[in-house]
XYZ file of C-alpha atoms in Angstrom:
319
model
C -65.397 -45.543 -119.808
C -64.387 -49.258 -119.990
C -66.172 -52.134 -119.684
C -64.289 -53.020 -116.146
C -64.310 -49.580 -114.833
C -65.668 -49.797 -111.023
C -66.367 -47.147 -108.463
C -62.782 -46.031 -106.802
C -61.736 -45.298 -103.071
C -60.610 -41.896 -102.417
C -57.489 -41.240 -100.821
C -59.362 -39.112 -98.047
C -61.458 -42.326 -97.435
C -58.491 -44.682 -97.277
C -56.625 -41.932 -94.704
C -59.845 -41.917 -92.917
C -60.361 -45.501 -92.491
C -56.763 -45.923 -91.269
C -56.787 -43.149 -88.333
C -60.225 -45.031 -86.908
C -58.088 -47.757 -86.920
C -54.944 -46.461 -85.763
C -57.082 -44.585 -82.647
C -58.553 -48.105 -81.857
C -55.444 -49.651 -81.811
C -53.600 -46.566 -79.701
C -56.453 -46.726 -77.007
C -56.861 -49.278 -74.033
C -58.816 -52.137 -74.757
C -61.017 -51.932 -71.751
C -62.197 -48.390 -72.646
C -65.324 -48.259 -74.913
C -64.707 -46.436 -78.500
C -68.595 -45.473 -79.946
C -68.768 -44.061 -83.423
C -71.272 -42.056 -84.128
C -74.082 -43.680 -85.946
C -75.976 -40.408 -86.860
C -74.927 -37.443 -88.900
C -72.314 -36.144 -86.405
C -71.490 -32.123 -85.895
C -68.132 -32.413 -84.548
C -68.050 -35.380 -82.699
C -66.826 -38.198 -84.132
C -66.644 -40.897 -81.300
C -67.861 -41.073 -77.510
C -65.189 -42.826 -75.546
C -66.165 -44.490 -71.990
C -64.096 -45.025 -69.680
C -62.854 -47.649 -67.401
C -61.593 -48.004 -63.767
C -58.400 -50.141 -62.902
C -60.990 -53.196 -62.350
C -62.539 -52.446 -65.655
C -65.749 -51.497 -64.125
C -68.085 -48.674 -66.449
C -67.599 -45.380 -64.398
C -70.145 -42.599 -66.372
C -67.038 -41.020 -67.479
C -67.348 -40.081 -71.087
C -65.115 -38.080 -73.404
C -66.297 -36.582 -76.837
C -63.691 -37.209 -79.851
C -63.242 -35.752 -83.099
C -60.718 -37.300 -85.080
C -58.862 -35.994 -87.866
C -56.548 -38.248 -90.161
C -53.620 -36.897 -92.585
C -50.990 -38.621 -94.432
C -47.752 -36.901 -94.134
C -46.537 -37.962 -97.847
C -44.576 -35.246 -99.212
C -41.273 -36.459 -99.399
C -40.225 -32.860 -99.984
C -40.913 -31.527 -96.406
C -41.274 -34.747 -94.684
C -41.354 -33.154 -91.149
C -44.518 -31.024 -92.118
C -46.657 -30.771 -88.650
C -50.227 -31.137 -89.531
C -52.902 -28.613 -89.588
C -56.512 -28.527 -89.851
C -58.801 -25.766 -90.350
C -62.149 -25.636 -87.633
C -65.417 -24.085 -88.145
C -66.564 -21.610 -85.614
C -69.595 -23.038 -85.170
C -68.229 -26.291 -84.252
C -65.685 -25.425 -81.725
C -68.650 -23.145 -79.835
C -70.353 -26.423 -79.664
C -67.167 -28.089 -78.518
C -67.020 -25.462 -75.827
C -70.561 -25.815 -74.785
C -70.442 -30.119 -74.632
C -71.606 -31.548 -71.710
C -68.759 -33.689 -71.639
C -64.889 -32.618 -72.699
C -63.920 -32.800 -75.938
C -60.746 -33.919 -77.413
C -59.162 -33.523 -81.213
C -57.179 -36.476 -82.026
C -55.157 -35.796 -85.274
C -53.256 -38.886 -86.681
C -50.629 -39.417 -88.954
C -51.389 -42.455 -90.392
C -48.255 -42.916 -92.208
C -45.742 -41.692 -89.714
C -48.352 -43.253 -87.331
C -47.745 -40.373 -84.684
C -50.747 -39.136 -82.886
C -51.475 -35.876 -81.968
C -54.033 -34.441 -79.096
C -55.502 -31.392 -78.072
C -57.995 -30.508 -75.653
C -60.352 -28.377 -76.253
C -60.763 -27.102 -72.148
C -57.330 -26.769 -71.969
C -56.869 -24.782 -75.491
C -59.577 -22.416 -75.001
C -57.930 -20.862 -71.713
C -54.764 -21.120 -73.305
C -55.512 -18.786 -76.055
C -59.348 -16.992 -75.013
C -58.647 -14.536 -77.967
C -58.599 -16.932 -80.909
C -61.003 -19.425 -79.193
C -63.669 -17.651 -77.552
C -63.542 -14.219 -78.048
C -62.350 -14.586 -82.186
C -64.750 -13.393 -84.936
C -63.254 -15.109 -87.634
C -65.564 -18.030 -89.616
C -62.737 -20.285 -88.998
C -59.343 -21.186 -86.692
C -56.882 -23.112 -87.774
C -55.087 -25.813 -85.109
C -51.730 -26.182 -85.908
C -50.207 -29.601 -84.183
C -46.878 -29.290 -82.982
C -44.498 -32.074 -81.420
C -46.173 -30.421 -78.067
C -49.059 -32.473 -79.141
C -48.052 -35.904 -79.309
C -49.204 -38.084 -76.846
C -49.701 -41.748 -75.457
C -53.786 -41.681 -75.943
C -53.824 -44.315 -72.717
C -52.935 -40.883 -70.530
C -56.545 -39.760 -72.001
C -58.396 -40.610 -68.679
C -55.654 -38.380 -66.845
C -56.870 -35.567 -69.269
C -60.084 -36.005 -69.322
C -59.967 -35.370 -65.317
C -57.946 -31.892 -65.561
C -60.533 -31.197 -68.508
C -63.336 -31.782 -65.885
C -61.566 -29.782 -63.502
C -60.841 -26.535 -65.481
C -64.624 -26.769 -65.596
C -65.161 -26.671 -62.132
C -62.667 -24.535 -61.354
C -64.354 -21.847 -63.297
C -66.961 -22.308 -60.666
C -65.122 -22.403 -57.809
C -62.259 -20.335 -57.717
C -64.073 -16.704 -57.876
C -65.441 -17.907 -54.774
C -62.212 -17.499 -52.879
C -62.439 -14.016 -52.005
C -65.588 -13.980 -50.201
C -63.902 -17.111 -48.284
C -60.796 -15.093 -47.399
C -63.445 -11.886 -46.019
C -65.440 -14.934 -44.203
C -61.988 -15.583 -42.604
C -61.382 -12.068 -42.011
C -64.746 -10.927 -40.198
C -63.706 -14.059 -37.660
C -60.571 -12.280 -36.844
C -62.368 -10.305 -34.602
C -62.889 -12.551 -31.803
C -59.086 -14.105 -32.450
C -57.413 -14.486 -29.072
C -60.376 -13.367 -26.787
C -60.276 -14.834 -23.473
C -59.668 -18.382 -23.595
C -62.269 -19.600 -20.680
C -65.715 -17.986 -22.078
C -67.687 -19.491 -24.349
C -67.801 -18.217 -28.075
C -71.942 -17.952 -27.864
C -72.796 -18.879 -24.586
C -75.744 -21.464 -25.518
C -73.646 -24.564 -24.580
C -72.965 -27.030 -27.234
C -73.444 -26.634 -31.242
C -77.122 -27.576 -31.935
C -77.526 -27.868 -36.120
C -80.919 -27.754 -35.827
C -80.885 -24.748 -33.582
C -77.733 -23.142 -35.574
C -78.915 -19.477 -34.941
C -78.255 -19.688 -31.528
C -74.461 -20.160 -31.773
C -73.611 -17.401 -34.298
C -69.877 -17.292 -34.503
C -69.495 -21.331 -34.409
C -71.968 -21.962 -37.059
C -69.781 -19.100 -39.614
C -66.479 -20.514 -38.270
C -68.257 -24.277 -38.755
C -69.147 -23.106 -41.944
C -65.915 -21.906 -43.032
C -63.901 -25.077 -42.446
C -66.757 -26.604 -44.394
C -66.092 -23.982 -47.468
C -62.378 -24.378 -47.071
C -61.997 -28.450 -46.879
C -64.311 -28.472 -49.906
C -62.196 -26.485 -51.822
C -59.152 -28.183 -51.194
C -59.319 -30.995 -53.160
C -60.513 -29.556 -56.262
C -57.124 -27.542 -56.363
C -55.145 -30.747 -55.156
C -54.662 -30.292 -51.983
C -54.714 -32.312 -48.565
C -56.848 -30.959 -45.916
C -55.286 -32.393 -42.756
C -56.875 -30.156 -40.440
C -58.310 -32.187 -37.299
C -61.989 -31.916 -37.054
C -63.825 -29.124 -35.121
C -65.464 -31.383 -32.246
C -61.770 -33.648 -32.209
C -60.236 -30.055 -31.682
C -62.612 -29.016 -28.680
C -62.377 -32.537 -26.959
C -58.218 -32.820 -27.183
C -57.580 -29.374 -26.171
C -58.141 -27.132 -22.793
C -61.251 -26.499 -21.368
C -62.589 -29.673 -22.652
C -65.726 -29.979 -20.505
C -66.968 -34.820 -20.770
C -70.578 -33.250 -20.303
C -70.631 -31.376 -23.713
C -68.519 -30.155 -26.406
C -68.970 -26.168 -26.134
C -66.815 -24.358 -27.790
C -64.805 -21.593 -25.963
C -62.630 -18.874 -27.284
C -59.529 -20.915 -26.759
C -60.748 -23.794 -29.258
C -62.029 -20.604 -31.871
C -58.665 -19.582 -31.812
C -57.034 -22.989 -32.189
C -58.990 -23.249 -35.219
C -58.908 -20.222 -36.922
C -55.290 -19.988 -36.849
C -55.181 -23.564 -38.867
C -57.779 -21.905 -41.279
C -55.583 -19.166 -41.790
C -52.524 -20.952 -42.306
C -54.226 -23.482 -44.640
C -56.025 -20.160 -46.584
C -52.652 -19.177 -47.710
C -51.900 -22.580 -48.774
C -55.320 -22.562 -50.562
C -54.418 -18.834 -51.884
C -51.274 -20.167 -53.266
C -53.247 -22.572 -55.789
C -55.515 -20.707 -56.671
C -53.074 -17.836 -57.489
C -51.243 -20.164 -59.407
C -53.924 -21.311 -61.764
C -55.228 -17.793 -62.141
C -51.650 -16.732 -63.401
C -51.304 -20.349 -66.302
C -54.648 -18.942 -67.258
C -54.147 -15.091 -67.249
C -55.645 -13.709 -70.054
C -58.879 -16.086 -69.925
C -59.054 -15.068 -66.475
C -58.622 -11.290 -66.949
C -62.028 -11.421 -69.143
C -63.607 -14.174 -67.266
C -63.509 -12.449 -63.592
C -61.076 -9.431 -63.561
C -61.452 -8.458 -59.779
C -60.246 -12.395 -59.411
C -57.607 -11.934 -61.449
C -56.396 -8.634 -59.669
C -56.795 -10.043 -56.243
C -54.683 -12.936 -57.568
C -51.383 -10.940 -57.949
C -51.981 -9.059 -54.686
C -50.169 -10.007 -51.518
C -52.179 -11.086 -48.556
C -50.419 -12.126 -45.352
C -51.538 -14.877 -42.795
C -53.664 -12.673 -39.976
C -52.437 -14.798 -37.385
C -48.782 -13.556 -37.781
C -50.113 -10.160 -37.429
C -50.668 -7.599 -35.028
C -54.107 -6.009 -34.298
C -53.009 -2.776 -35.232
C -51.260 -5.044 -38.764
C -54.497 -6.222 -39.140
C -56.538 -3.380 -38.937
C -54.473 -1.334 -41.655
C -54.432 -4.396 -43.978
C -58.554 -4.190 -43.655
C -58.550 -0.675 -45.103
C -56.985 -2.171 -48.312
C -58.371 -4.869 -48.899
């Protein structure tokens, strides 16, 4: 050893170095980039989001970030790779807030993203269900993204989450809609319970209202966590613009239960179209998530409405 020998920089250290900067420079300047100060397990950064007016929302997004420098002038257009531990992508799975992998090229400068919500339903046999010690992530020019569309991610990241929740729950929704179908075009002047108007407090006294109250409740919920509108006039606004409106109360007759159950079943089958379409993107997670949601995804189930009783009562056998 010389006399002016002095401790040396790896080349890992250097590549390192330059991604945290590269991912600084790549992200919006309003956002708020945290490094961890502690020993991290897989996550290197927690980035914060901002609204449009640059106000702190609570919306938080876990990073790990991966640096490579492409350098090999004989295969120059070598996508990068990176090897994960099992144990860290369970705990990316189990986060309480999405997690993202950033890979960066830091001398092409091209960054790469995958999300970890997304990924896992993508591929359920080689993320949640593999046995191996280790998965590798191959980045392809799929990947590469603009990291200032994170925020749009990290919404459809929250999402998938909540859609696991959610979506099983259509089925008992469509049999909620189908036990109403009983009393669908019953004669238009009586009143559905015959107790005058809706009472919450008393709900148990107007049976039928409360479950078809209860359905438009389940059913305009759902509709904007699978994107769509609702647009379906209010129950009271429906009773007070239509026949039989009585100025003295708002009790609901058979006319106005029909009124509105037809819009609930036209709307379930835009619902049922969603859904069905998310089920099918996802099949194979969804398969060994919630099978009977995944068969009663690829079945056919026609709007009641356009039915006949006798329709109707054959479809009921089968479903």
């Amino acid at each position: 050893m010389t006399e002016n020998s002095f401790p040396q920089r790896s080349a890992s250290h250097i590549t390192d170095s330059r991604a945290k900067t590269l991912l600084r420079q790549a992200l919006p300047p309003q956002w708020i980039l945290r490094e961890q100060s502690e020993n991290d397990y897989g996550i290197d950064f927690h980035l914060e989001f901002t609204d449009d007016n640059h106000q702190v929302i609570g919306q938080i997004a876990g990073i790990q970030l991966k640096g490579t420098a492409s350098g090999d002038p004989r295969n120059p257009q070598a996508l990068p790779t990176v090897a994960i531990r099992r144990t860290t992508l369970n705990l990316w799975m189990m986060y309480e807030t999405p997690v993202f992998i950033v890979m960066i090229d830091v001398d092409t400068q091209r960054i790469y993203f995958k999300s970890i919500e997304f990924e896992k339903r993508r591929a359920p046999a080689r993320y949640i269900f593999g046995k191996t010690e280790s998965i590798s992530l191959r980045f392809t020019e799929e990947d590469r993204m603009d990291l200032a569309q994170m925020h749009s991610h990290y919404h459809f990241a929250k999402n998938l989450r909540m859609l696991d929740w959610v979506l099983p729950s259509i089925i008992s929704t469509h049999k909620n809609l189908i036990s109403l179908f009983s009393r669908y075009q019953r004669d238009g002047h009586m009143s559905v319970d015959g107790h005058g108007t809706y009472d919450p407090e008393h709900f148990n006294r107007h049976e039928f209202e409360q479950r078809i109250r209860s359905l438009y409740s389940e059913m305009r919920d759902l509709c904007p966590i699978i994107g769509l509108p609702w647009k379906i006039p209010s129950i009271d606004s429906t009773i007070i613009e239509n026949d039989g409106y009585d100025p003295g109360s708002t009790e609901m007759l058979e006319y106005h239960f029909t009124i509105i159950l037809k819009q609930l079943d036209e709307k379930f089958q835009e619902i049922f179209q969603n859904i069905k379409t998310f089920v099918e993107v996802f099949r194979e997670y969804w398969r060994s998530r919630n099978p009977e949601l995944a068969a009663y995804a690829i079945r056919r189930h026609p709007m009641l409405s356009a039915l006949t009783f006798d329709q109707r009562t054959e479809y009921y056998k089968n479903f």
